[in-house]
Amino acid sequence: MNSLSFPEDFLWGVATSGHQIEGNNTASDWWAWEPGKIEGGLTSGRACDSWNRYEEDYATMQSMGLNAYRMGIEWARVEPRPSMWDDEAFARYEAMMESLSEKGIAICLTLYHWVLPKWVADQGGWENPATCDAFLRFTEEVVTRLGKYPLLWCTLNEPNVYTMFSYVTGEFPPEKRSLKAARTVTRHLLTAHSGAYSIITDSLGGSDKHKGPLIGIAHNMTDFVPASPGRLDRAISQYQARAWNSSYIKALATGVMPRPFGNGKPIPDLAGSFNYIGLNYYSRRTVVFRLNGISNGFSKEVYPEGTRFNDFGWAICPEGIYNCLLELGVLKVPVYITENGTADAKDTIRPRYIIEHLREVRRAIGSGVDVRGYFHWTFQDNFEWRAGYTQKFGLFGLGPADPELERTPRRSAEMYARIARANGITEDIIKEYLRE
Ligand code: IFM
């Protein structure tokens, strides 16, 4: 592999979400739901205590040469009860963003990353159309108070993952298993997104894909491949790719969400309500057809000999990110990798994972996709939802049992800093980190 340079002004960042790192998000639906549900018996608890330790983390990011950070704002913190805006919580978020801005770190702000205020969940969450209005009031408040800070606005994180886990497989709160509910939720999420797009553009000036504000969603895409050339395996893998990947792209472009997660009816103002698109890419799924129900996707995963897996059992496939980027390229807006990373407690696969995925990102740029930034998931080990603290995605190690919550750099952190500083992958980096 040869050295690779990235376009001027490319963003090199890390991505996090509020609930996963801040700690004590006590007015949220997740906080109420977690006891007894989380692997390892812990709850999110104090997480990484980033609510208090943000300054030290941002200083570390700055020293690594990072110029961007994807963070979340927790709706439950700033509106713990209906229309009761918590000024102190807003002041803390403002202090965070001020500190990032002073350090020259561009902000990507996520408004919804799966966690609701408990009072919203109690009123039916995203099944209730009133949640769209509540979300828009929240968006308006955020824009009024903090609108000058973010370069990128991410209205929704991975609506497909949220709907699947919360309403189809029932692994996340509210643990429903109903395709009908999943369809309603998808519609409301996309309605909320398009409303938020209008609020942000109306308040902060016309959207311009060169100057911002840049507004989009973080779309989780998987590279689906049939395990055999057989007709049924090909059909199921294409079906999954359509349902999981393309239907959201189509919905944003045309305003109509196709089945199975949409009802084929137009969603007002959705078409074109974005001026960038975020890609969250982790892995490939190689599937065979099985009559085992929609929550299993009518399929089973079967991988060829030699496939590499991470600690979570996810198949590693760098060229998958290239395929996904090419698919997103049809939207003709800038693309940011809003998440990419791997669960690897020992850090034995992460350096190669990063280099190989970045090589594919660079290849996509060469093929004409306007990729403008890469946010590695994630900065430090954090609360991995139902898997608790068992999966380690961090450039920095962190153990929930450590009273000091010390952030311990993995080798990947040092490597990623070198990539960010060089705005690319140099021969030296390749020699040093790809040698094994
Ligand atoms: O931790 C999650 C994140 O919240 C959303 N995208 C995938 C990550 C790893 O599972």
Short mmCIF file of C-alpha atoms and ligand atoms in Angstrom, two decimals:
data_model
loop_
_atom_site.label_atom_id
_atom_site.label_comp_id
_atom_site.label_asym_id
_atom_site.label_seq_id
_atom_site.Cartn_x
_atom_site.Cartn_y
_atom_site.Cartn_z
CA MET A 1 0.00 0.00 0.00
CA ASN A 2 1.22 3.50 -0.89
CA SER A 3 0.91 6.66 1.16
CA LEU A 4 -2.43 8.44 0.89
CA SER A 5 -3.20 12.11 1.26
CA PHE A 6 -6.65 13.55 1.89
CA PRO A 7 -8.24 16.74 0.53
CA GLU A 8 -7.35 20.05 2.11
CA ASP A 9 -9.66 20.98 5.01
CA PHE A 10 -10.62 17.35 5.56
CA LEU A 11 -12.11 16.89 9.03
CA TRP A 12 -10.47 14.39 11.34
CA GLY A 13 -12.56 13.74 14.38
CA VAL A 14 -13.96 11.35 16.89
CA ALA A 15 -17.64 10.64 17.49
CA THR A 16 -19.52 10.12 20.74
CA SER A 17 -23.08 10.41 22.02
CA GLY A 18 -24.30 12.08 25.20
CA HIS A 19 -25.86 9.16 27.03
CA GLN A 20 -22.93 6.88 26.26
CA ILE A 21 -20.31 9.14 27.82
CA GLU A 22 -21.75 11.89 30.01
CA GLY A 23 -23.01 9.85 32.96
CA ASN A 24 -26.10 10.31 35.14
CA ASN A 25 -28.61 11.09 32.41
CA THR A 26 -31.23 10.50 35.07
CA ALA A 27 -34.35 11.98 33.44
CA SER A 28 -34.09 9.69 30.40
CA ASP A 29 -36.02 6.59 29.32
CA TRP A 30 -32.79 4.58 29.10
CA TRP A 31 -31.82 5.45 32.68
CA ALA A 32 -35.17 4.14 33.90
CA TRP A 33 -35.01 1.01 31.73
CA GLU A 34 -31.41 -0.11 32.26
CA PRO A 35 -31.49 -1.88 35.66
CA GLY A 36 -31.43 -5.63 35.04
CA LYS A 37 -31.22 -5.30 31.25
CA ILE A 38 -27.55 -4.61 30.63
CA GLU A 39 -24.85 -7.20 29.99
CA GLY A 40 -22.44 -7.44 32.90
CA GLY A 41 -25.13 -6.23 35.32
CA LEU A 42 -24.03 -2.58 35.25
CA THR A 43 -26.05 0.41 34.10
CA SER A 44 -24.80 3.51 32.29
CA GLY A 45 -24.11 5.04 35.73
CA ARG A 46 -21.41 7.69 35.57
CA ALA A 47 -20.30 6.41 32.12
CA CYS A 48 -17.06 8.28 31.28
CA ASP A 49 -18.11 11.21 33.47
CA SER A 50 -17.64 13.40 30.41
CA TRP A 51 -20.26 15.78 31.81
CA ASN A 52 -17.50 16.88 34.19
CA ARG A 53 -14.33 15.85 32.39
CA TYR A 54 -14.96 17.30 28.96
CA GLU A 55 -12.19 19.88 29.24
CA GLU A 56 -9.47 17.29 29.69
CA ASP A 57 -10.88 15.18 26.84
CA TYR A 58 -11.03 18.12 24.45
CA ALA A 59 -7.45 19.08 25.37
CA THR A 60 -6.42 15.54 24.45
CA MET A 61 -8.24 15.80 21.12
CA GLN A 62 -6.50 19.07 20.41
CA SER A 63 -3.11 17.60 21.26
CA MET A 64 -3.84 14.76 18.82
CA GLY A 65 -4.33 17.28 16.02
CA LEU A 66 -8.05 16.54 15.64
CA ASN A 67 -10.08 19.32 14.07
CA ALA A 68 -13.61 17.97 14.57
CA TYR A 69 -15.77 16.35 17.22
CA ARG A 70 -19.19 14.73 16.95
CA MET A 71 -21.10 15.10 20.19
CA GLY A 72 -24.70 14.73 21.28
CA ILE A 73 -27.02 16.92 23.26
CA GLU A 74 -29.28 14.97 25.60
CA TRP A 75 -32.87 16.10 25.29
CA ALA A 76 -33.63 14.63 28.74
CA ARG A 77 -31.02 16.85 30.37
CA VAL A 78 -32.16 20.12 28.89
CA GLU A 79 -35.90 19.40 29.14
CA PRO A 80 -36.27 16.99 32.05
CA ARG A 81 -39.96 17.89 32.34
CA PRO A 82 -42.29 19.25 29.65
CA SER A 83 -41.27 22.81 28.72
CA MET A 84 -38.98 23.09 31.78
CA TRP A 85 -35.73 24.14 30.21
CA ASP A 86 -32.74 23.47 32.41
CA ASP A 87 -30.54 26.57 32.13
CA GLU A 88 -27.64 24.95 33.94
CA ALA A 89 -27.60 22.02 31.56
CA PHE A 90 -27.67 24.37 28.59
CA ALA A 91 -24.87 26.41 30.17
CA ARG A 92 -22.77 23.25 30.46
CA TYR A 93 -23.32 22.40 26.79
CA GLU A 94 -22.43 25.96 25.90
CA ALA A 95 -19.22 25.71 27.91
CA MET A 96 -18.37 22.49 26.05
CA MET A 97 -18.95 24.06 22.66
CA GLU A 98 -17.11 27.23 23.59
CA SER A 99 -14.13 25.16 24.66
CA LEU A 100 -14.17 23.17 21.41
CA SER A 101 -14.45 26.35 19.34
CA GLU A 102 -11.54 27.95 21.17
CA LYS A 103 -9.48 24.90 20.32
CA GLY A 104 -10.36 25.11 16.65
CA ILE A 105 -12.37 21.89 16.81
CA ALA A 106 -15.42 21.93 14.51
CA ILE A 107 -18.61 20.58 16.06
CA CYS A 108 -21.06 18.08 14.67
CA LEU A 109 -24.05 18.12 17.01
CA THR A 110 -26.45 15.17 17.17
CA LEU A 111 -29.95 16.08 18.36
CA TYR A 112 -31.36 12.57 18.74
CA HIS A 113 -29.22 9.53 19.48
CA TRP A 114 -31.87 6.99 20.65
CA VAL A 115 -32.52 8.43 24.11
CA LEU A 116 -35.74 10.25 25.04
CA PRO A 117 -36.73 12.20 28.09
CA LYS A 118 -38.71 9.75 30.22
CA TRP A 119 -41.80 11.99 30.06
CA VAL A 120 -41.75 11.76 26.25
CA ALA A 121 -41.40 7.97 26.37
CA ASP A 122 -44.26 7.79 28.88
CA GLN A 123 -46.47 9.63 26.39
CA GLY A 124 -45.84 6.96 23.76
CA GLY A 125 -42.41 8.04 22.48
CA TRP A 126 -42.09 8.14 18.70
CA GLU A 127 -45.35 6.25 18.20
CA ASN A 128 -47.13 9.39 19.32
CA PRO A 129 -47.23 12.16 16.66
CA ALA A 130 -47.01 14.72 19.50
CA THR A 131 -43.36 13.65 19.93
CA CYS A 132 -42.58 15.31 16.58
CA ASP A 133 -43.88 18.63 17.93
CA ALA A 134 -42.01 18.20 21.20
CA PHE A 135 -38.82 17.41 19.29
CA LEU A 136 -39.23 20.53 17.19
CA ARG A 137 -39.67 22.69 20.30
CA PHE A 138 -36.48 21.12 21.66
CA THR A 139 -34.70 21.79 18.35
CA GLU A 140 -35.84 25.39 18.39
CA GLU A 141 -34.53 25.87 21.92
CA VAL A 142 -31.16 24.33 21.01
CA VAL A 143 -30.86 26.46 17.90
CA THR A 144 -31.74 29.64 19.81
CA ARG A 145 -29.27 28.97 22.59
CA LEU A 146 -26.44 27.15 20.85
CA GLY A 147 -27.03 27.71 17.15
CA LYS A 148 -23.82 29.61 16.53
CA TYR A 149 -21.56 26.69 17.39
CA PRO A 150 -22.13 23.59 15.21
CA LEU A 151 -20.78 23.31 11.71
CA LEU A 152 -22.79 20.14 11.19
CA TRP A 153 -26.19 19.27 12.56
CA CYS A 154 -27.11 15.62 12.77
CA THR A 155 -30.83 15.53 13.48
CA LEU A 156 -31.10 11.75 13.90
CA ASN A 157 -28.56 9.07 14.60
CA GLU A 158 -29.22 5.80 12.76
CA PRO A 159 -33.02 5.85 12.62
CA ASN A 160 -32.88 2.34 11.07
CA VAL A 161 -30.97 0.85 14.01
CA TYR A 162 -33.23 2.57 16.54
CA THR A 163 -36.43 1.36 14.90
CA MET A 164 -35.08 -2.15 14.44
CA PHE A 165 -33.88 -2.63 18.01
CA SER A 166 -36.64 -0.73 19.77
CA TYR A 167 -39.63 -1.83 17.65
CA VAL A 168 -38.77 -4.97 15.68
CA THR A 169 -36.37 -7.15 17.70
CA GLY A 170 -37.39 -5.50 20.98
CA GLU A 171 -33.86 -5.39 22.40
CA PHE A 172 -33.96 -1.71 23.34
CA PRO A 173 -36.65 0.27 25.14
CA PRO A 174 -39.62 0.21 24.72
CA GLU A 175 -38.99 -3.46 23.74
CA LYS A 176 -41.75 -3.67 21.15
CA ARG A 177 -41.95 -6.26 18.40
CA SER A 178 -44.32 -4.78 15.89
CA LEU A 179 -43.65 -3.90 12.28
CA LYS A 180 -46.71 -1.66 12.36
CA ALA A 181 -45.25 0.34 15.25
CA ALA A 182 -41.84 0.41 13.49
CA ARG A 183 -43.52 1.97 10.44
CA THR A 184 -45.24 4.63 12.52
CA VAL A 185 -42.02 5.42 14.35
CA THR A 186 -40.05 5.68 11.11
CA ARG A 187 -42.59 8.08 9.69
CA HIS A 188 -42.51 10.25 12.80
CA LEU A 189 -38.73 10.27 12.96
CA LEU A 190 -38.48 11.39 9.35
CA THR A 191 -41.19 14.00 9.91
CA ALA A 192 -39.24 15.30 12.91
CA HIS A 193 -36.07 15.39 10.82
CA SER A 194 -37.61 17.46 8.04
CA GLY A 195 -39.16 19.85 10.59
CA ALA A 196 -35.80 20.26 12.31
CA TYR A 197 -34.17 20.94 8.94
CA SER A 198 -36.57 23.84 8.36
CA ILE A 199 -36.09 25.24 11.85
CA ILE A 200 -32.31 25.19 11.57
CA THR A 201 -32.22 26.71 8.10
CA ASP A 202 -34.87 29.33 8.95
CA SER A 203 -32.98 30.45 12.04
CA LEU A 204 -29.42 30.18 10.85
CA GLY A 205 -29.77 31.31 7.29
CA GLY A 206 -30.09 29.50 4.01
CA SER A 207 -28.34 26.20 3.83
CA ASP A 208 -25.34 26.20 1.63
CA LYS A 209 -23.43 23.02 1.07
CA HIS A 210 -20.16 24.92 1.12
CA LYS A 211 -20.73 27.27 4.07
CA GLY A 212 -23.34 25.53 6.16
CA PRO A 213 -25.16 25.13 8.31
CA LEU A 214 -24.86 21.56 7.15
CA ILE A 215 -27.84 19.46 8.15
CA GLY A 216 -28.35 15.76 7.68
CA ILE A 217 -28.74 12.44 9.43
CA ALA A 218 -26.20 9.77 10.35
CA HIS A 219 -27.29 6.76 8.32
CA ASN A 220 -26.12 3.32 9.39
CA MET A 221 -25.27 1.24 6.33
CA THR A 222 -24.13 -2.35 6.09
CA ASP A 223 -22.56 -4.03 3.09
CA PHE A 224 -24.93 -6.92 2.31
CA VAL A 225 -23.62 -9.81 0.26
CA PRO A 226 -25.24 -13.18 -0.60
CA ALA A 227 -23.37 -16.18 0.78
CA SER A 228 -23.91 -18.06 -2.49
CA PRO A 229 -24.89 -17.19 -6.06
CA GLY A 230 -28.23 -18.99 -5.43
CA ARG A 231 -31.40 -17.10 -6.34
CA LEU A 232 -32.87 -16.98 -2.83
CA ASP A 233 -29.64 -15.87 -1.19
CA ARG A 234 -29.22 -13.11 -3.75
CA ALA A 235 -32.83 -12.05 -3.31
CA ILE A 236 -32.65 -11.82 0.48
CA SER A 237 -29.40 -9.92 0.48
CA GLN A 238 -30.79 -7.44 -2.05
CA TYR A 239 -33.96 -7.11 -0.01
CA GLN A 240 -31.97 -6.37 3.16
CA ALA A 241 -29.80 -3.84 1.36
CA ARG A 242 -32.93 -2.11 0.09
CA ALA A 243 -34.71 -2.11 3.43
CA TRP A 244 -31.70 -1.14 5.53
CA ASN A 245 -29.63 1.08 3.25
CA SER A 246 -31.42 2.36 0.17
CA SER A 247 -34.89 3.03 1.52
CA TYR A 248 -33.63 5.88 3.72
CA ILE A 249 -31.64 7.34 0.85
CA LYS A 250 -34.73 7.14 -1.30
CA ALA A 251 -36.88 8.69 1.44
CA LEU A 252 -34.56 11.68 1.81
CA ALA A 253 -34.33 12.16 -1.93
CA THR A 254 -38.01 11.68 -2.84
CA GLY A 255 -39.96 12.18 0.38
CA VAL A 256 -41.42 8.68 0.21
CA MET A 257 -40.27 5.92 2.55
CA PRO A 258 -40.67 2.54 0.85
CA ARG A 259 -41.79 -0.69 2.54
CA PRO A 260 -41.14 -2.50 4.82
CA PHE A 261 -40.40 0.47 7.13
CA GLY A 262 -42.47 3.00 5.22
CA ASN A 263 -45.99 2.95 3.90
CA GLY A 264 -45.21 4.41 0.50
CA LYS A 265 -47.05 7.68 1.27
CA PRO A 266 -45.23 11.02 0.94
CA ILE A 267 -43.86 12.62 4.10
CA PRO A 268 -44.40 16.39 3.84
CA ASP A 269 -41.23 18.44 3.20
CA LEU A 270 -38.92 15.45 3.55
CA ALA A 271 -37.65 15.44 -0.04
CA GLY A 272 -34.34 17.30 -0.20
CA SER A 273 -34.30 18.18 3.53
CA PHE A 274 -30.55 17.68 3.88
CA ASN A 275 -27.40 19.22 2.53
CA TYR A 276 -24.96 16.58 3.69
CA ILE A 277 -25.30 12.93 4.54
CA GLY A 278 -23.52 11.09 7.34
CA LEU A 279 -22.42 7.49 6.96
CA ASN A 280 -22.00 5.17 9.95
CA TYR A 281 -20.27 2.07 8.62
CA TYR A 282 -18.98 -0.89 10.59
CA SER A 283 -19.31 -4.21 8.77
CA ARG A 284 -20.53 -6.57 6.09
CA ARG A 285 -23.23 -9.22 6.41
CA THR A 286 -22.98 -12.29 4.25
CA VAL A 287 -26.36 -14.00 4.30
CA VAL A 288 -28.33 -17.06 3.23
CA PHE A 289 -32.10 -17.15 3.01
CA ARG A 290 -34.02 -18.77 5.89
CA LEU A 291 -37.71 -18.82 6.79
CA ASN A 292 -36.99 -17.55 10.29
CA GLY A 293 -39.07 -14.37 10.61
CA ILE A 294 -38.62 -10.65 10.04
CA SER A 295 -36.71 -10.01 13.26
CA ASN A 296 -34.02 -12.33 11.84
CA GLY A 297 -34.33 -10.64 8.44
CA PHE A 298 -35.37 -14.01 6.92
CA SER A 299 -31.73 -14.92 6.86
CA LYS A 300 -28.76 -16.43 8.60
CA GLU A 301 -25.23 -15.11 8.46
CA VAL A 302 -22.72 -17.48 6.86
CA TYR A 303 -19.19 -16.21 6.31
CA PRO A 304 -16.47 -17.49 4.01
CA GLU A 305 -13.31 -19.02 5.48
CA GLY A 306 -10.80 -16.39 6.45
CA THR A 307 -13.35 -13.69 7.35
CA ARG A 308 -12.04 -11.47 10.15
CA PHE A 309 -14.34 -10.56 13.04
CA ASN A 310 -14.17 -8.03 15.87
CA ASP A 311 -14.90 -8.68 19.57
CA PHE A 312 -18.60 -8.11 18.90
CA GLY A 313 -18.60 -10.78 16.18
CA TRP A 314 -19.00 -8.23 13.38
CA ALA A 315 -17.35 -9.15 10.08
CA ILE A 316 -14.60 -6.77 9.03
CA CYS A 317 -14.82 -5.67 5.43
CA PRO A 318 -13.09 -2.43 4.44
CA GLU A 319 -14.33 -2.42 0.83
CA GLY A 320 -17.87 -2.29 2.22
CA ILE A 321 -17.35 1.35 3.16
CA TYR A 322 -16.42 2.08 -0.44
CA ASN A 323 -19.60 0.43 -1.70
CA CYS A 324 -21.74 2.40 0.76
CA LEU A 325 -20.04 5.68 -0.10
CA LEU A 326 -20.67 5.08 -3.78
CA GLU A 327 -24.33 4.46 -3.07
CA LEU A 328 -24.55 7.71 -1.08
CA GLY A 329 -22.77 9.56 -3.89
CA VAL A 330 -26.04 9.58 -5.86
CA LEU A 331 -27.42 12.15 -3.40
CA LYS A 332 -24.88 14.68 -4.74
CA VAL A 333 -24.21 16.30 -1.36
CA PRO A 334 -21.07 16.25 0.79
CA VAL A 335 -20.62 13.05 2.75
CA TYR A 336 -19.10 12.76 6.20
CA ILE A 337 -18.20 9.46 7.81
CA THR A 338 -20.05 10.17 11.05
CA GLU A 339 -18.95 6.82 12.57
CA ASN A 340 -16.53 4.03 11.79
CA GLY A 341 -14.66 1.91 14.27
CA THR A 342 -14.45 -1.49 15.88
CA ALA A 343 -14.80 -3.32 19.18
CA ASP A 344 -11.29 -4.51 20.00
CA ALA A 345 -10.28 -4.56 23.66
CA LYS A 346 -6.70 -5.61 22.91
CA ASP A 347 -6.24 -3.14 20.06
CA THR A 348 -4.79 -5.86 17.89
CA ILE A 349 -7.09 -5.27 14.91
CA ARG A 350 -7.96 -1.56 15.23
CA PRO A 351 -4.84 0.02 13.64
CA ARG A 352 -5.22 -2.09 10.51
CA TYR A 353 -8.98 -1.56 10.56
CA ILE A 354 -8.55 2.21 10.51
CA ILE A 355 -5.91 2.24 7.80
CA GLU A 356 -7.79 -0.17 5.55
CA HIS A 357 -11.08 1.69 5.91
CA LEU A 358 -9.42 5.03 5.25
CA ARG A 359 -7.83 3.59 2.15
CA GLU A 360 -11.33 2.75 0.88
CA VAL A 361 -12.59 6.22 1.83
CA ARG A 362 -9.75 7.71 -0.22
CA ARG A 363 -10.65 5.39 -3.11
CA ALA A 364 -14.27 6.66 -2.96
CA ILE A 365 -13.02 10.25 -3.09
CA GLY A 366 -10.98 9.27 -6.14
CA SER A 367 -14.17 7.86 -7.67
CA GLY A 368 -15.88 11.24 -7.28
CA VAL A 369 -17.68 11.01 -3.92
CA ASP A 370 -17.36 14.31 -2.05
CA VAL A 371 -16.23 12.91 1.33
CA ARG A 372 -15.24 15.75 3.63
CA GLY A 373 -14.53 14.21 6.99
CA TYR A 374 -14.07 11.11 9.13
CA PHE A 375 -15.23 10.75 12.74
CA HIS A 376 -13.80 7.67 14.39
CA TRP A 377 -16.15 5.80 16.75
CA THR A 378 -15.08 6.40 19.40
CA PHE A 379 -12.85 8.51 21.62
CA GLN A 380 -12.88 6.38 24.76
CA ASP A 381 -14.56 3.08 25.73
CA ASN A 382 -18.10 3.92 26.74
CA PHE A 383 -21.57 2.62 27.49
CA GLU A 384 -22.32 0.34 24.54
CA TRP A 385 -26.08 0.22 25.10
CA ARG A 386 -27.37 -3.23 25.94
CA ALA A 387 -23.81 -4.61 25.85
CA GLY A 388 -22.93 -2.21 28.66
CA TYR A 389 -19.19 -1.86 29.16
CA THR A 390 -18.31 -5.24 27.62
CA GLN A 391 -17.44 -3.90 24.15
CA LYS A 392 -14.44 -1.61 23.79
CA PHE A 393 -14.63 0.74 20.83
CA GLY A 394 -12.29 3.42 22.23
CA LEU A 395 -9.03 4.86 20.98
CA PHE A 396 -8.59 5.25 24.73
CA GLY A 397 -9.29 2.46 27.18
CA LEU A 398 -11.49 3.18 30.17
CA GLY A 399 -12.90 0.82 32.76
CA PRO A 400 -16.12 1.63 34.65
CA ALA A 401 -14.63 0.07 37.79
CA ASP A 402 -11.64 2.42 37.85
CA PRO A 403 -12.42 5.06 40.49
CA GLU A 404 -10.33 7.59 38.54
CA LEU A 405 -11.86 6.67 35.17
CA GLU A 406 -8.42 7.10 33.72
CA ARG A 407 -8.28 7.37 29.92
CA THR A 408 -5.49 5.07 28.74
CA PRO A 409 -4.29 5.62 25.17
CA ARG A 410 -4.24 2.57 22.96
CA ARG A 411 -1.70 2.33 20.18
CA SER A 412 -4.47 3.29 17.75
CA ALA A 413 -4.84 6.67 19.45
CA GLU A 414 -1.24 7.50 18.68
CA MET A 415 -1.63 6.25 15.12
CA TYR A 416 -4.85 8.17 14.51
CA ALA A 417 -3.21 11.35 15.81
CA ARG A 418 -0.39 10.87 13.33
CA ILE A 419 -2.88 10.42 10.49
CA ALA A 420 -4.80 13.57 11.50
CA ARG A 421 -1.62 15.62 11.74
CA ALA A 422 -0.36 14.39 8.38
CA ASN A 423 -3.84 14.74 6.79
CA GLY A 424 -3.27 11.27 5.44
CA ILE A 425 -1.44 8.01 5.80
CA THR A 426 2.29 8.27 5.33
CA GLU A 427 4.76 5.52 4.41
CA ASP A 428 6.05 5.59 7.99
CA ILE A 429 2.59 4.99 9.41
CA ILE A 430 2.05 2.08 7.04
CA LYS A 431 5.43 0.56 7.90
CA GLU A 432 4.86 0.89 11.59
CA TYR A 433 1.25 -0.15 11.96
CA LEU A 434 0.66 -2.56 9.09
CA ARG A 435 3.81 -4.58 9.64
CA GLU A 436 2.17 -7.35 11.69
O1 IFM B 1 -22.19 2.73 20.05
C1 IFM B 1 -22.89 2.72 18.85
C2 IFM B 1 -23.43 4.09 18.52
O2 IFM B 1 -24.22 4.60 19.54
C3 IFM B 1 -24.26 4.05 17.27
N1 IFM B 1 -23.54 3.40 16.19
C4 IFM B 1 -22.88 2.15 16.46
C5 IFM B 1 -22.02 2.27 17.71
C6 IFM B 1 -21.31 0.93 17.99
O3 IFM B 1 -22.25 -0.07 18.20
#
